[in-house]
Short mmCIF file of C-alpha atoms in Angstrom, two decimals:
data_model
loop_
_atom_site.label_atom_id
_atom_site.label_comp_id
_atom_site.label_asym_id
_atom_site.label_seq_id
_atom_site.Cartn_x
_atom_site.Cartn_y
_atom_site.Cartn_z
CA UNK A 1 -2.81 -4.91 9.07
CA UNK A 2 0.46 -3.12 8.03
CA UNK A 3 3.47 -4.59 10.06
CA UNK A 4 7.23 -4.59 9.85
CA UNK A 5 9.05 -6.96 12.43
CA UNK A 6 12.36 -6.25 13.58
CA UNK A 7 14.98 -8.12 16.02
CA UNK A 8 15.58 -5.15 18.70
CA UNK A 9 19.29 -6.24 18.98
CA UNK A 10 21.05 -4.98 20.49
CA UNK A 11 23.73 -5.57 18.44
CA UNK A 12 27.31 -4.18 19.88
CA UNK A 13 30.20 -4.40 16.80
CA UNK A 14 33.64 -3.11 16.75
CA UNK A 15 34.62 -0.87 14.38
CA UNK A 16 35.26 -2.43 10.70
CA UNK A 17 32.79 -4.90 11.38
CA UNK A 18 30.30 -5.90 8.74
CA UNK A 19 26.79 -6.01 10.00
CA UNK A 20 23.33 -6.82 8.47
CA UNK A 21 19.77 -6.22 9.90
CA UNK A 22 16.87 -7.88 9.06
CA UNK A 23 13.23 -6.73 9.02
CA UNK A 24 10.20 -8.88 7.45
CA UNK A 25 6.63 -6.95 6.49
CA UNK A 26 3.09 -8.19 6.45
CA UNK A 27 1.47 -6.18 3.68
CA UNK A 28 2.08 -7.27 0.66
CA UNK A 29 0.47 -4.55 -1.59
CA UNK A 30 3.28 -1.75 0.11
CA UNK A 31 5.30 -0.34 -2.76
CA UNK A 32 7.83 1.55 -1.16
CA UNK A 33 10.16 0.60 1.68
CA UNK A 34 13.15 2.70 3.55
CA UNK A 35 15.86 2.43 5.96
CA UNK A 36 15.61 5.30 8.14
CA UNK A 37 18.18 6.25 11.19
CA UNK A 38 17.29 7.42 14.38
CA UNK A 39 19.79 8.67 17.18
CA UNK A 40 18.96 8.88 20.71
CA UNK A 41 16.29 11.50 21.54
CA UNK A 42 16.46 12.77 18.16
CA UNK A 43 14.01 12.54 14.95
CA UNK A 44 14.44 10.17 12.41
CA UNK A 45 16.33 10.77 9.29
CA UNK A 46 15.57 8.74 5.91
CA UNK A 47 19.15 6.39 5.64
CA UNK A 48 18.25 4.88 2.26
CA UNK A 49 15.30 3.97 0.10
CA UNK A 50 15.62 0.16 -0.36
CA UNK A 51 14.70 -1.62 -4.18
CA UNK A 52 13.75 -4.77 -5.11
CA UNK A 53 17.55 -4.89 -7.36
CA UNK A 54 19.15 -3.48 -4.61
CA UNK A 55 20.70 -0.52 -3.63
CA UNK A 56 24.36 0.71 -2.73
CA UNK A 57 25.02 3.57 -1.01
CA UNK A 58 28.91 3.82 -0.15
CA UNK A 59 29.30 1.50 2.84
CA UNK A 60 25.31 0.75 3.15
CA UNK A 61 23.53 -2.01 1.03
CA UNK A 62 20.29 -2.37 0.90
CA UNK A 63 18.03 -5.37 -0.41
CA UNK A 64 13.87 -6.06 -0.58
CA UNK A 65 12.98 -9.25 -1.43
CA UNK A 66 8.90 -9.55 -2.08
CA UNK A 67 8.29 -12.71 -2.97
CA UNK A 68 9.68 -13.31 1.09
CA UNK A 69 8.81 -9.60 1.87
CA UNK A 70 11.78 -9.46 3.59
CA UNK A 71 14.39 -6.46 4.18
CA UNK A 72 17.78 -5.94 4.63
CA UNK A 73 20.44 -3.78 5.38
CA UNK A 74 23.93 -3.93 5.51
CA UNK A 75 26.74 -1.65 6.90
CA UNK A 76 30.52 -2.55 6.21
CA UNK A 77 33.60 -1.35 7.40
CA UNK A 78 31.37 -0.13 10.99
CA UNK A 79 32.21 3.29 12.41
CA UNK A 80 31.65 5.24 15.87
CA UNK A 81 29.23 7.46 14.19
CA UNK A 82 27.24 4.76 12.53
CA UNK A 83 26.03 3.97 16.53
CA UNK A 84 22.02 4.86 16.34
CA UNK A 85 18.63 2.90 15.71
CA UNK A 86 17.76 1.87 12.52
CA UNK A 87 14.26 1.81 11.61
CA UNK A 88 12.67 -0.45 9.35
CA UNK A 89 10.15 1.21 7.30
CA UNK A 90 7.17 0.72 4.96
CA UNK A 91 4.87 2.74 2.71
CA UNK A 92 1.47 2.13 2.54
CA UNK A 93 0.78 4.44 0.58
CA UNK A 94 0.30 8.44 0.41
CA UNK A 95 2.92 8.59 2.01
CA UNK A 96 1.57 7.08 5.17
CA UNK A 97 4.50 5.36 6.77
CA UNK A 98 4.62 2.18 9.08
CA UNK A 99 7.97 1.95 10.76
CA UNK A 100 9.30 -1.09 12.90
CA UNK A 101 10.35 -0.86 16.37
CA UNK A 102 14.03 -0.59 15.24
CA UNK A 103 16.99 -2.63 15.62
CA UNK A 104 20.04 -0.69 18.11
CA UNK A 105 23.16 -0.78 17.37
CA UNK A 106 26.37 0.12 18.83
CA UNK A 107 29.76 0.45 17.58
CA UNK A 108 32.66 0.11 19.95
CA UNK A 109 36.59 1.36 19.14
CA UNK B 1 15.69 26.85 5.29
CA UNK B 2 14.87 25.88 9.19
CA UNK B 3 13.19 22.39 7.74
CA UNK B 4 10.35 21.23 10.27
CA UNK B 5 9.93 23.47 13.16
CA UNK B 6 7.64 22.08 16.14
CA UNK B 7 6.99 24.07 19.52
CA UNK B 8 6.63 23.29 22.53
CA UNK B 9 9.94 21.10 23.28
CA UNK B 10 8.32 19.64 26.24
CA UNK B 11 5.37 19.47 28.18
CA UNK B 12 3.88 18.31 30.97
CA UNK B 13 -0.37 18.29 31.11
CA UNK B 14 -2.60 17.65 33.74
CA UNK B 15 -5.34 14.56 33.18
CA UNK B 16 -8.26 16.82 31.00
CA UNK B 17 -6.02 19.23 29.71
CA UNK B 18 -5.67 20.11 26.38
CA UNK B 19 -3.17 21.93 24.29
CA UNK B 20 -2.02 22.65 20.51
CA UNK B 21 1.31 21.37 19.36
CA UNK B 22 2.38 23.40 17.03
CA UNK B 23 4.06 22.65 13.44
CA UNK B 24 5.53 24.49 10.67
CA UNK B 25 7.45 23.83 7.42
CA UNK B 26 9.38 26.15 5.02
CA UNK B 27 10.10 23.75 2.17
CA UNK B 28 6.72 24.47 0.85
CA UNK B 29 5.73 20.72 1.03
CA UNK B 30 2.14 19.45 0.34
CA UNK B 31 2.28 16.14 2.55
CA UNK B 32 2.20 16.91 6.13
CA UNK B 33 2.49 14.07 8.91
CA UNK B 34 1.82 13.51 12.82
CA UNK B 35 3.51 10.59 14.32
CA UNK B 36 3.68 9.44 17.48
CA UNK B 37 6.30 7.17 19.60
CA UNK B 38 6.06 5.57 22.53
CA UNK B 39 9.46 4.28 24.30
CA UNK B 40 10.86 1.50 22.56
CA UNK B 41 8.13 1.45 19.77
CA UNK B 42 8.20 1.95 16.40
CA UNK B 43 6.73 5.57 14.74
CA UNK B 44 2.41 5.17 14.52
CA UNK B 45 0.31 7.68 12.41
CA UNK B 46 -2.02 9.72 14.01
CA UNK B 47 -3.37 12.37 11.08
CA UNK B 48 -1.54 13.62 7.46
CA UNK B 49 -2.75 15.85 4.62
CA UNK B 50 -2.26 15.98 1.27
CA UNK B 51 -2.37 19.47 0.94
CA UNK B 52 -4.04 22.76 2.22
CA UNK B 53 -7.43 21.86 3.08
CA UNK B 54 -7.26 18.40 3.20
CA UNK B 55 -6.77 16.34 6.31
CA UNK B 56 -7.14 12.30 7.42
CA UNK B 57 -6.89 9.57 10.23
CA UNK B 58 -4.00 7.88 10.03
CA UNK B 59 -2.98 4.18 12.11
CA UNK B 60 -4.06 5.74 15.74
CA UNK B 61 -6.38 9.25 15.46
CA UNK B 62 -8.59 9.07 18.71
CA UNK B 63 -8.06 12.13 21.14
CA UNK B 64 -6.76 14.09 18.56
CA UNK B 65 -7.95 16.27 15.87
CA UNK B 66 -6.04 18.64 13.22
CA UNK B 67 -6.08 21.45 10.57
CA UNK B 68 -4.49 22.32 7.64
CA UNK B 69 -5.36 25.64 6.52
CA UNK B 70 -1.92 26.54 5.35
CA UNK B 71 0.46 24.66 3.30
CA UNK B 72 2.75 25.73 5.95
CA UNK B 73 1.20 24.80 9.06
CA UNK B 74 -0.36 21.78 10.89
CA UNK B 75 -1.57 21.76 14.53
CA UNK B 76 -2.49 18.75 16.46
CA UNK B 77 -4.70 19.23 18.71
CA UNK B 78 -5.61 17.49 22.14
CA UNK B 79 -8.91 17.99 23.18
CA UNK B 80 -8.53 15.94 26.95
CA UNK B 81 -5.40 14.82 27.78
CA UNK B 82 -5.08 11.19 29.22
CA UNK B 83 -2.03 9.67 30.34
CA UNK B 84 -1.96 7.26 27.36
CA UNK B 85 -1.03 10.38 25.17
CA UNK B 86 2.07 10.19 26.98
CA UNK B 87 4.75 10.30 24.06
CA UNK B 88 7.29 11.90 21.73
CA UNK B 89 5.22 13.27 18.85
CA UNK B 90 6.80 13.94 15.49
CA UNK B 91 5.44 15.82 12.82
CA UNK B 92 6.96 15.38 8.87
CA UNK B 93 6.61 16.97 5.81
CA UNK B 94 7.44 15.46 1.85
CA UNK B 95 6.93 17.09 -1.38
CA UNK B 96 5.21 14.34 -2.70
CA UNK B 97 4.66 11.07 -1.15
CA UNK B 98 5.88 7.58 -1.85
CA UNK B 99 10.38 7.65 -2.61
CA UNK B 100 10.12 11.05 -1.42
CA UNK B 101 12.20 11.54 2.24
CA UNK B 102 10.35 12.19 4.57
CA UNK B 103 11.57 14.93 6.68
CA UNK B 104 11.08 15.36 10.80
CA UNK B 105 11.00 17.78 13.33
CA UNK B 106 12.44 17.67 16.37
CA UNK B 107 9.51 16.51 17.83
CA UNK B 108 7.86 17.15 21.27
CA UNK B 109 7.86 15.40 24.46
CA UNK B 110 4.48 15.44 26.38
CA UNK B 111 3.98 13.53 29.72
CA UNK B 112 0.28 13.16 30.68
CA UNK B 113 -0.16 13.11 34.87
#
């Protein structure tokens, strides 16, 4: 069964704050994996793909680790705008998608 | 280009009802995708296709069935409605699958009474 766990949060951050999220994933044979964003009522929108050498994209950072099959994500220097869900998300392949349940966050002046 | 297009917004549906929510891209993507969400839940699969012609179950299909017969369009269909089709239901579109974005609609809210 294709899983990705996720800590809800919420987590609530000033701005400039550094903060990571952390998402694990039960099947192993997945080859793909992406951070996607989500704001309230809206659709999601892909954030970053995520590699197993990592991945920078100006304040974002992401990391896969698959001998833990383990996740992460990290956002420095926090803005207002950066406030949204961030979804967890595996490929199983086909481009048949298994997301976590996301992890809120919320960024506070 | 509009991107992914999906009508109706919302809807509400009796128990037994059923109804066609509609999809449409313009980025002349093969890979077409129905998700659903429930509140506080991650996406789940219901259908995709690879291309015109070509449709599958995804992670949760019962209740609903689709078509591809364009490489623009992709309906999902409810047959009877049930109030544990009571969701926000996104559909997505990728040229190719696997590091290729994925790109949503707006999606469609659809309560079940």
């Amino acid at each position: 069964r294709k899983e990705v766990e996720q800590d809800p949060g919420p987590f609530n951050v000033p701005e400039g704050a550094t903060v990571a999220f952390n998402c694990t994933y039960s099947n192993s044979a997945s080859q793909s994996f992406f951070w996607y964003r989500q704001d309230c009522r809206k659709e999601p929108k892909l954030l970053m793909s995520v590699y197993s050498s990592g991945n920078e994209d100006g304040r974002f950072t992401a990391q896969l680790n698959r001998a833990s099959q383990y996740i992460s994500l990290l956002i420095r220097d926090s803005k207002l705008s950066d406030s949204a869900t961030y979804l967890c998300v595996g490929d199983e392949a086909l481009g048949r998608l298994y997301f976590g349940r996301g992890t809120q966050l919320t960024v506070w002046p | 280009n509009a991107g992914v297009t999906q009508t109706p917004k919302f809807r509400i549906l009796k128990i037994g009802q059923s109804m066609t929510l509609q999809c449409t891209q313009d980025m002349n993507h093969n890979y077409m995708y129905w998700y659903r969400q429930d509140p506080g839940m991650g996406l789940k699969l219901i259908y995709y296709s690879v291309g015109a012609g070509i449709t599958d179950k995804g992670e949760v299909p019962n209740g609903y069935n689709v078509s591809r017969s364009t490489t623009e369009d992709f309906p999902l269909r409810l047959e009877l409605a049930a109030p544990s089709q009571t969701s926000v239901y996104f559909c997505a579109s990728s040229e190719d699958s696997s590091y290729n974005e994925q790109f949503f609609g707006p999606g469609t809210r659809l309560t079940v009474l």
